[in-house]
Short mmCIF file of C-alpha atoms in Angstrom, two decimals:
data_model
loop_
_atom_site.label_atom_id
_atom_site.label_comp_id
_atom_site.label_asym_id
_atom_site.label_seq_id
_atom_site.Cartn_x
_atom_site.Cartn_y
_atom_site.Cartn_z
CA UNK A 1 -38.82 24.62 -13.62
CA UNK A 2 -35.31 25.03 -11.70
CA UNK A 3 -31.64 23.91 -13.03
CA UNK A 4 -30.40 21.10 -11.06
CA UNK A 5 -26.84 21.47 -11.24
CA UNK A 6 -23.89 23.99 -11.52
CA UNK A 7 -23.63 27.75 -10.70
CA UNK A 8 -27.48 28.28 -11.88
CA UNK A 9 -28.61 25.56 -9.04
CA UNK A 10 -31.96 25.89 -8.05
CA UNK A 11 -32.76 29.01 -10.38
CA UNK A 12 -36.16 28.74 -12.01
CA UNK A 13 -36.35 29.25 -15.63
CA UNK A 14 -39.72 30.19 -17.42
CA UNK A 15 -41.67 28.17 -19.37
CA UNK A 16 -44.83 28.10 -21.63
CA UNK A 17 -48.07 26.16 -21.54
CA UNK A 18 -48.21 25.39 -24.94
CA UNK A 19 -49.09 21.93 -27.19
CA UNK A 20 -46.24 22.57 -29.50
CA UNK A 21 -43.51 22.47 -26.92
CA UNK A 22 -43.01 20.34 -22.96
CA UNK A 23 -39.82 21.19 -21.07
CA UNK A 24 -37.46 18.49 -20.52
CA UNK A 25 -38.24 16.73 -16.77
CA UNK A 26 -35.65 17.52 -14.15
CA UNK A 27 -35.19 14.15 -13.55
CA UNK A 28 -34.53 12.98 -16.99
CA UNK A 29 -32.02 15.68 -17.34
CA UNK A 30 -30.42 14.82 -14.23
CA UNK A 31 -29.79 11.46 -15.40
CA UNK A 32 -28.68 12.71 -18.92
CA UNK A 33 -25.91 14.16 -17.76
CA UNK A 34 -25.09 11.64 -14.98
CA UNK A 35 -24.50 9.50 -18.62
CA UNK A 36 -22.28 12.22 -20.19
CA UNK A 37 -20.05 12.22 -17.10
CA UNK A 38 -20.16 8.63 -16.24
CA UNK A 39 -20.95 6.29 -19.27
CA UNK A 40 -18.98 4.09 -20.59
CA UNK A 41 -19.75 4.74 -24.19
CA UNK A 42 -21.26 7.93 -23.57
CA UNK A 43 -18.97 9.98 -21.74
CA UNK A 44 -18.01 13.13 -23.25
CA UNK A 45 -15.79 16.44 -21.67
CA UNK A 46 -18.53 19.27 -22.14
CA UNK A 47 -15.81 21.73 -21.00
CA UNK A 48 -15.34 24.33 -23.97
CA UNK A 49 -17.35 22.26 -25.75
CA UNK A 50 -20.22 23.75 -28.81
CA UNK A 51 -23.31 22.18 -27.91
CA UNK A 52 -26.54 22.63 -30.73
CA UNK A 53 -29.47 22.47 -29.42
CA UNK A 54 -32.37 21.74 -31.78
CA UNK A 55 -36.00 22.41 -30.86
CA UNK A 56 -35.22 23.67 -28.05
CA UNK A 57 -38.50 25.19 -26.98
CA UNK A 58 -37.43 27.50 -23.58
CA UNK A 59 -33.73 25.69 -23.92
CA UNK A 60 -33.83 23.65 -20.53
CA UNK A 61 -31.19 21.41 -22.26
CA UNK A 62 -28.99 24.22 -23.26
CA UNK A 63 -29.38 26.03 -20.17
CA UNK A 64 -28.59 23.26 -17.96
CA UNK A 65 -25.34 22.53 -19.90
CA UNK A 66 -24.39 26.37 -19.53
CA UNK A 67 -24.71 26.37 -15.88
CA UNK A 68 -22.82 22.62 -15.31
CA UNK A 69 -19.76 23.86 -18.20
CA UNK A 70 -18.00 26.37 -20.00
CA UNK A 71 -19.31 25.96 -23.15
CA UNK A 72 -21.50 27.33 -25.82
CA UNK A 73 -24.99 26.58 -27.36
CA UNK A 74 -26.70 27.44 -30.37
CA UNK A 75 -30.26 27.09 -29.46
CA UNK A 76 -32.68 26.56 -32.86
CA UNK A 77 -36.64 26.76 -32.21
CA UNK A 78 -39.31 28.08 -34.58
CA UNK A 79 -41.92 28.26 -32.12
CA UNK A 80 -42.17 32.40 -31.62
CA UNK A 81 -43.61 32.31 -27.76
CA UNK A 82 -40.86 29.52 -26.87
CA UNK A 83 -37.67 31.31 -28.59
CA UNK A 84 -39.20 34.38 -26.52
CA UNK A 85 -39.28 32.83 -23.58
CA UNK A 86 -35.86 31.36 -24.23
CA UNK A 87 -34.11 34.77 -25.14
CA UNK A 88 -35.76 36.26 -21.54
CA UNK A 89 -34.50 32.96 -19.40
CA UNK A 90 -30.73 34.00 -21.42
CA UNK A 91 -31.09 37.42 -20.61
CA UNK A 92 -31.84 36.86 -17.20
CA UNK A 93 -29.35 34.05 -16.38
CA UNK A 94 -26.75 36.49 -17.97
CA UNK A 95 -25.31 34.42 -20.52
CA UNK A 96 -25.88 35.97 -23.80
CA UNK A 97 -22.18 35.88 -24.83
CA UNK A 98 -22.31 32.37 -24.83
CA UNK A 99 -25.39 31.86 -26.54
CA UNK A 100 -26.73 32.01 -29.93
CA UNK A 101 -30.83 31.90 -30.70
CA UNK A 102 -31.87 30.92 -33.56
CA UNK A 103 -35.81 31.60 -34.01
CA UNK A 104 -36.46 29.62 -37.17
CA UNK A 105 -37.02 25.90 -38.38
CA UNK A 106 -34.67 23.61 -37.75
CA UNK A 107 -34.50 22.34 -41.30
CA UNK A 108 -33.93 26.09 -42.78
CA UNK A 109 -31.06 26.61 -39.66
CA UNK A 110 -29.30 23.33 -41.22
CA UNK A 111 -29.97 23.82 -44.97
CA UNK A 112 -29.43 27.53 -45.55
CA UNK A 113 -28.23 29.42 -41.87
CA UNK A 114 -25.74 26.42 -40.49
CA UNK A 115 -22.21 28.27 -40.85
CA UNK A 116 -20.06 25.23 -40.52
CA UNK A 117 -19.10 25.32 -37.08
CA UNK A 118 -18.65 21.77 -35.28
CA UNK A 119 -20.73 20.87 -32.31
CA UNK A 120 -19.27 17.85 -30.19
CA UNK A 121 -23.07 17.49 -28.60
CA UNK A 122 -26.28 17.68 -30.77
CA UNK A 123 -29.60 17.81 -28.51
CA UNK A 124 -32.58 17.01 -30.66
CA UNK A 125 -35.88 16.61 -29.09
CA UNK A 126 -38.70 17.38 -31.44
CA UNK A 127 -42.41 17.01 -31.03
CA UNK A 128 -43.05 13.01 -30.70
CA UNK A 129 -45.69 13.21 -33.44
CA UNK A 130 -43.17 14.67 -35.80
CA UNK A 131 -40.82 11.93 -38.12
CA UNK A 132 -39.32 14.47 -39.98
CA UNK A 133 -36.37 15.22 -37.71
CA UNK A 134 -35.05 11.63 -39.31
CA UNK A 135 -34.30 14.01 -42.63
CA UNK A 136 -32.75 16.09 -39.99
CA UNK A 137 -30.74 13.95 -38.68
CA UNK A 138 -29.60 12.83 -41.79
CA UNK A 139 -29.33 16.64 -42.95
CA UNK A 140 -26.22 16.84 -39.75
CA UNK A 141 -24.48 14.00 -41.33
CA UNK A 142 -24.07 14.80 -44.66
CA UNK A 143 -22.81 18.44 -43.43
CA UNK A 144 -20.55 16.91 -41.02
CA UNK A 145 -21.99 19.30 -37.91
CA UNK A 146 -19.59 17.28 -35.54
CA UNK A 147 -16.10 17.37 -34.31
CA UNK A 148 -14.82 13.73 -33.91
CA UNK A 149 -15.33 12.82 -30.81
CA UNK A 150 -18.73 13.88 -30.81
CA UNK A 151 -22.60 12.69 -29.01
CA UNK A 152 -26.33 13.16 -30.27
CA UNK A 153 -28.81 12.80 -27.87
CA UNK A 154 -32.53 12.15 -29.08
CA UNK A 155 -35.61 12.63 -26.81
CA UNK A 156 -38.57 10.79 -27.90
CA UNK A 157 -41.55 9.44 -26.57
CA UNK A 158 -41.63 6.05 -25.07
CA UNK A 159 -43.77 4.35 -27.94
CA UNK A 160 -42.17 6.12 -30.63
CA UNK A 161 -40.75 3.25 -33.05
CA UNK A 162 -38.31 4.96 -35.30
CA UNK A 163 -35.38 2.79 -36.13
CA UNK A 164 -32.25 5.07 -34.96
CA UNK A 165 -30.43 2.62 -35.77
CA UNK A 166 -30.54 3.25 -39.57
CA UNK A 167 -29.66 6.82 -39.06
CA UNK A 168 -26.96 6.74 -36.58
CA UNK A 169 -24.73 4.05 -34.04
CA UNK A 170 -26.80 4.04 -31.12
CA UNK A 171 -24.93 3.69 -28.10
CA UNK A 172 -27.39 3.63 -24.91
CA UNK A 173 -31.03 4.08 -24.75
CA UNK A 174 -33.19 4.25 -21.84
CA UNK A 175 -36.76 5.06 -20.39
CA UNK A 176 -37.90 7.33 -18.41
CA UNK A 177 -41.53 7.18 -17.71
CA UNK A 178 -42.92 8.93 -21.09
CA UNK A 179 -39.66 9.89 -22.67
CA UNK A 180 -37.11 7.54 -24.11
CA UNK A 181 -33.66 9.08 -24.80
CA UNK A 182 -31.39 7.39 -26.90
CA UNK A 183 -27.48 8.45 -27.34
CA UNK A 184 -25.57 8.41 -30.32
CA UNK A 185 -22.77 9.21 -33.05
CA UNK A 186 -22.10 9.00 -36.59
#
């Protein structure tokens, strides 16, 4: 897998074969962030900005907004070959002072670890058979995780049928062979 955009261009980043986790496509990341520059209702300045970046499996999210801004991510993923794999692909990139890993649930990051710092972008993209990250999301809003002016961007499966719309205001969502990705606030 390579970054698309910014001063990591073209450098691969590892990933795992694994069930529990699939890297985000290059192309749906592309157009992710073609939103978050150009959208209407979801444009957002990731310059300085704190990005969280839940399951984040080898952190091709987090990684791509490193190399496109100056900002920083926390990167949360309990999976112990993925958050690995993810602290190597830091390491090597060379951006460990504008990183922080956290190799634990996401749940337990938000309930007991979370240490009230605002993020203006919240990535979640958890396995597609898994509901729970509707607690989750639900777990960011009563702790007020976000600055005001802030986005949360959900990757999902196509077919997945969760109502968003109870949870959060959805601004844009749109399909992308498997993967649906729907952007948001509170």
């Amino acid at each position: 897998m390579r970054i698309i955009s910014g001063r990591f261009k073209g450098k691969k980043i590892s990933f795992i074969s694994s069930s529990n986790t699939r890297p985000l496509r290059d192309y749906v990341r592309e157009n992710i962030f073609n939103i978050i520059a150009h959208g209407k209702k979801t444009k957002l300045n990731l310059e300085k900005a704190n990005i969280l970046d839940l399951y984040s499996g080898v952190g091709s999210f987090g990684i791509e907004c490193l190399s496109r801004y100056l900002c920083n991510v926390v990167f949360v993923e309990k999976d112990p070959k993925a958050s690995s794999n993810l602290k190597k692909n830091i390491i090597d990139l060379k951006v460990t002072n504008r990183v922080k890993i956290i190799s634990q649930d996401v749940k337990i990051y938000i309930k007991k670890i979370y240490n009230k710092n605002k993020f203006d972008l919240i990535f979640l993209d958890p396995p597609y058979r898994d509901v729970s990250f509707l607690n989750i999301i639900t777990l960011i809003k009563e702790k007020k995780m976000f600055n005001k002016n802030h986005k949360i961007i959900i990757h999902r499966e196509r077919g997945c049928e969760e109502v968003l719309s109870d949870y959060l205001k959805i601004d844009l969502e749109k399909n992308y062979g498997r993967s649906k990705i729907i952007f948001g606030s509170f």
